[in-house]
């Protein structure tokens, strides 16, 4: 699941990337429910923490199969000097990685509980500045857990090392480099869903295109 919605004032972007446990019609129904809820709540200007809280309660009330969902949800507010202020939270999702202009890479959201596990969970957000030229990479675990025998792509911070070599690339080029790395990591075909969301800040904020596979 991936979703993006723009606030009605034109000064706020909400983005989300999620992954439902399991497959089949039940999982597809949870994906549809989550996508609709995120878009609706974002357009109504709910905060990131409130979006996660309300979606968690909705899943527990309407998801009879008991499927849980990992979700990365964030909000971008353009800054006058270029770039954006990013507010983000990760509910059981692989942490997003921030690529600085000097090639430094760091995770920018700590782990929290998956959605659909228990009631009345309160989610916290983290805030940072995405400066012009910097990149935010969000992925599903189909990327981090890509396997070659006993090795995973993200072993020894493999994804961060890959991203550190993407300084100066466009959002599309970063996504393609990660996708190619996933494809070529092991001899076996990719067995899990792979989704990427790449955001690169410019002097005038422009969201990079999500790549879904």
CSV table of N, CA and C in Angstrom, one decimal, residues 1-5 13-18 38-39 71-76 86-89 93-99 108 130 134-141 143 159 163 170-176 178-179 194-200 206-213:
chain,number,residue,atom,x,y,z
A,1,UNK,N,0.8,-1.2,0.0
A,1,UNK,CA,0.0,0.0,0.0
A,1,UNK,C,0.9,1.2,0.0
A,2,UNK,N,0.6,2.2,-0.8
A,2,UNK,CA,1.2,3.5,-0.8
A,2,UNK,C,0.1,4.5,-1.0
A,3,UNK,N,0.3,5.7,-0.4
A,3,UNK,CA,-0.7,6.7,-0.6
A,3,UNK,C,-0.1,8.1,-0.4
A,4,UNK,N,-0.6,9.1,-1.1
A,4,UNK,CA,-0.1,10.5,-0.9
A,4,UNK,C,-1.3,11.4,-1.0
A,5,UNK,N,-1.4,12.4,-0.2
A,5,UNK,CA,-2.5,13.4,-0.2
A,5,UNK,C,-2.0,14.7,0.1
A,13,UNK,N,2.0,18.4,2.5
A,13,UNK,CA,1.9,17.2,1.8
A,13,UNK,C,1.9,16.0,2.8
A,14,UNK,N,1.0,15.1,2.7
A,14,UNK,CA,1.1,13.9,3.5
A,14,UNK,C,1.4,12.7,2.6
A,15,UNK,N,2.3,11.8,3.1
A,15,UNK,CA,2.7,10.6,2.4
A,15,UNK,C,2.7,9.4,3.3
A,16,UNK,N,2.5,8.3,2.7
A,16,UNK,CA,2.4,7.0,3.5
A,16,UNK,C,2.9,5.9,2.6
A,17,UNK,N,3.5,4.9,3.3
A,17,UNK,CA,3.9,3.7,2.7
A,17,UNK,C,3.7,2.6,3.7
A,18,UNK,N,2.9,1.5,3.3
A,18,UNK,CA,2.5,0.5,4.2
A,18,UNK,C,2.6,-0.9,3.6
A,38,UNK,N,-6.2,6.9,5.2
A,38,UNK,CA,-5.1,7.8,5.2
A,38,UNK,C,-5.4,9.0,4.3
A,39,UNK,N,-5.9,8.8,3.1
A,39,UNK,CA,-6.2,9.9,2.3
A,39,UNK,C,-7.3,10.8,2.9
A,71,UNK,N,3.1,0.7,8.8
A,71,UNK,CA,2.8,1.9,8.1
A,71,UNK,C,3.8,3.0,8.4
A,72,UNK,N,4.4,3.6,7.4
A,72,UNK,CA,5.2,4.8,7.6
A,72,UNK,C,4.4,6.0,7.1
A,73,UNK,N,4.2,7.0,7.9
A,73,UNK,CA,3.4,8.1,7.6
A,73,UNK,C,4.1,9.4,7.9
A,74,UNK,N,4.1,10.3,7.0
A,74,UNK,CA,4.8,11.6,7.2
A,74,UNK,C,4.1,12.8,6.6
A,75,UNK,N,4.6,13.9,7.0
A,75,UNK,CA,4.0,15.2,6.5
A,75,UNK,C,5.1,16.1,6.1
A,76,UNK,N,5.0,16.8,5.0
A,76,UNK,CA,6.0,17.7,4.5
A,76,UNK,C,5.4,19.1,4.4
A,86,UNK,N,9.9,18.0,7.8
A,86,UNK,CA,9.3,16.7,7.7
A,86,UNK,C,8.9,16.2,9.1
A,87,UNK,N,7.7,15.8,9.3
A,87,UNK,CA,7.2,15.2,10.5
A,87,UNK,C,6.8,13.7,10.2
A,88,UNK,N,7.3,12.7,10.9
A,88,UNK,CA,7.2,11.4,10.4
A,88,UNK,C,7.1,10.4,11.6
A,89,UNK,N,6.4,9.3,11.4
A,89,UNK,CA,6.3,8.2,12.4
A,89,UNK,C,6.3,6.9,11.7
A,93,UNK,N,7.3,-0.4,10.7
A,93,UNK,CA,7.8,-0.3,9.3
A,93,UNK,C,9.3,-0.2,9.3
A,94,UNK,N,10.0,-0.6,8.2
A,94,UNK,CA,11.4,-0.4,8.1
A,94,UNK,C,11.7,1.1,8.2
A,95,UNK,N,12.7,1.5,9.0
A,95,UNK,CA,12.9,3.0,9.2
A,95,UNK,C,13.3,3.7,7.9
A,96,UNK,N,12.8,4.9,7.7
A,96,UNK,CA,13.2,5.7,6.5
A,96,UNK,C,14.6,6.2,6.7
A,97,UNK,N,15.3,6.4,5.6
A,97,UNK,CA,16.7,6.8,5.6
A,97,UNK,C,16.8,8.2,5.0
A,98,UNK,N,17.6,9.0,5.6
A,98,UNK,CA,17.8,10.4,5.1
A,98,UNK,C,19.2,10.5,4.6
A,99,UNK,N,19.4,10.9,3.3
A,99,UNK,CA,20.7,11.1,2.7
A,99,UNK,C,21.0,12.5,2.7
A,108,UNK,N,15.6,8.1,10.4
A,108,UNK,CA,14.9,9.3,11.0
A,108,UNK,C,13.6,9.0,11.7
A,130,UNK,N,14.4,18.6,5.8
A,130,UNK,CA,14.8,18.0,4.6
A,130,UNK,C,15.3,19.1,3.7
A,134,UNK,N,18.7,17.0,-0.4
A,134,UNK,CA,18.7,15.8,0.4
A,134,UNK,C,17.6,14.9,0.0
A,135,UNK,N,17.7,13.6,0.3
A,135,UNK,CA,16.8,12.6,-0.1
A,135,UNK,C,16.3,11.8,1.0
A,136,UNK,N,15.0,11.5,1.0
A,136,UNK,CA,14.4,10.6,2.0
A,136,UNK,C,14.0,9.3,1.3
A,137,UNK,N,14.5,8.2,1.7
A,137,UNK,CA,14.2,6.9,1.1
A,137,UNK,C,13.3,6.1,2.1
A,138,UNK,N,12.1,5.7,1.6
A,138,UNK,CA,11.2,4.8,2.3
A,138,UNK,C,11.0,3.5,1.5
A,139,UNK,N,11.1,2.4,2.2
A,139,UNK,CA,10.9,1.1,1.5
A,139,UNK,C,10.1,0.2,2.3
A,140,UNK,N,9.6,-0.9,1.7
A,140,UNK,CA,8.9,-2.0,2.4
A,140,UNK,C,10.0,-3.0,2.7
A,141,UNK,N,9.6,-4.0,3.5
A,141,UNK,CA,10.6,-5.0,3.9
A,141,UNK,C,11.0,-6.0,2.7
A,143,UNK,N,12.4,-4.9,0.3
A,143,UNK,CA,13.8,-4.4,0.0
A,143,UNK,C,14.8,-4.8,1.0
A,159,UNK,N,21.5,-1.2,3.1
A,159,UNK,CA,20.7,-0.3,2.4
A,159,UNK,C,21.3,1.1,2.6
A,163,UNK,N,22.5,3.7,-0.3
A,163,UNK,CA,22.0,5.1,-0.4
A,163,UNK,C,23.1,6.1,-0.4
A,170,UNK,N,18.8,12.2,-8.9
A,170,UNK,CA,17.4,12.6,-8.8
A,170,UNK,C,16.6,11.5,-8.0
A,171,UNK,N,15.4,11.8,-7.6
A,171,UNK,CA,14.6,10.9,-6.9
A,171,UNK,C,14.4,9.6,-7.7
A,172,UNK,N,14.1,9.8,-9.0
A,172,UNK,CA,13.9,8.7,-9.9
A,172,UNK,C,15.2,7.8,-10.0
A,173,UNK,N,16.3,8.5,-10.1
A,173,UNK,CA,17.6,7.7,-10.2
A,173,UNK,C,17.9,6.9,-9.0
A,174,UNK,N,17.6,7.5,-7.8
A,174,UNK,CA,17.8,6.8,-6.6
A,174,UNK,C,16.9,5.6,-6.5
A,175,UNK,N,15.6,5.7,-6.9
A,175,UNK,CA,14.7,4.6,-6.9
A,175,UNK,C,15.2,3.5,-7.8
A,176,UNK,N,15.6,3.9,-9.0
A,176,UNK,CA,16.1,2.9,-9.9
A,176,UNK,C,17.4,2.1,-9.4
A,178,UNK,N,18.2,1.6,-6.3
A,178,UNK,CA,17.8,0.6,-5.3
A,178,UNK,C,17.0,-0.6,-5.9
A,179,UNK,N,16.2,-0.3,-6.8
A,179,UNK,CA,15.4,-1.4,-7.5
A,179,UNK,C,16.4,-2.4,-8.1
A,194,UNK,N,7.9,-5.4,-3.4
A,194,UNK,CA,8.9,-4.4,-3.3
A,194,UNK,C,8.3,-3.1,-3.6
A,195,UNK,N,8.3,-2.1,-2.7
A,195,UNK,CA,7.8,-0.8,-2.9
A,195,UNK,C,8.8,0.2,-2.4
A,196,UNK,N,9.0,1.3,-3.1
A,196,UNK,CA,9.9,2.4,-2.8
A,196,UNK,C,9.1,3.7,-2.8
A,197,UNK,N,9.5,4.6,-1.9
A,197,UNK,CA,9.0,6.0,-2.0
A,197,UNK,C,10.2,6.9,-1.8
A,198,UNK,N,10.6,7.7,-2.8
A,198,UNK,CA,11.8,8.5,-2.7
A,198,UNK,C,11.4,10.0,-2.8
A,199,UNK,N,11.8,10.8,-1.8
A,199,UNK,CA,11.5,12.2,-1.8
A,199,UNK,C,12.8,13.0,-1.8
A,200,UNK,N,12.9,13.9,-2.8
A,200,UNK,CA,14.1,14.7,-2.9
A,200,UNK,C,13.7,16.2,-2.8
A,206,UNK,N,9.4,19.5,-4.4
A,206,UNK,CA,8.8,18.6,-5.4
A,206,UNK,C,8.9,17.2,-4.9
A,207,UNK,N,7.9,16.4,-4.8
A,207,UNK,CA,7.9,15.0,-4.4
A,207,UNK,C,8.4,14.1,-5.5
A,208,UNK,N,9.3,13.2,-5.1
A,208,UNK,CA,9.8,12.2,-6.1
A,208,UNK,C,8.7,11.2,-6.3
A,209,UNK,N,8.7,10.6,-7.5
A,209,UNK,CA,7.7,9.6,-7.8
A,209,UNK,C,7.9,8.3,-7.1
A,210,UNK,N,6.8,7.8,-6.5
A,210,UNK,CA,7.0,6.5,-5.9
A,210,UNK,C,7.1,5.4,-6.9
A,211,UNK,N,7.9,4.4,-6.6
A,211,UNK,CA,8.1,3.3,-7.5
A,211,UNK,C,7.5,2.0,-6.8
A,212,UNK,N,6.6,1.4,-7.4
A,212,UNK,CA,6.0,0.2,-6.8
A,212,UNK,C,6.1,-1.0,-7.7
A,213,UNK,N,6.4,-2.1,-7.1
A,213,UNK,CA,6.6,-3.3,-7.9
A,213,UNK,C,5.9,-4.5,-7.1
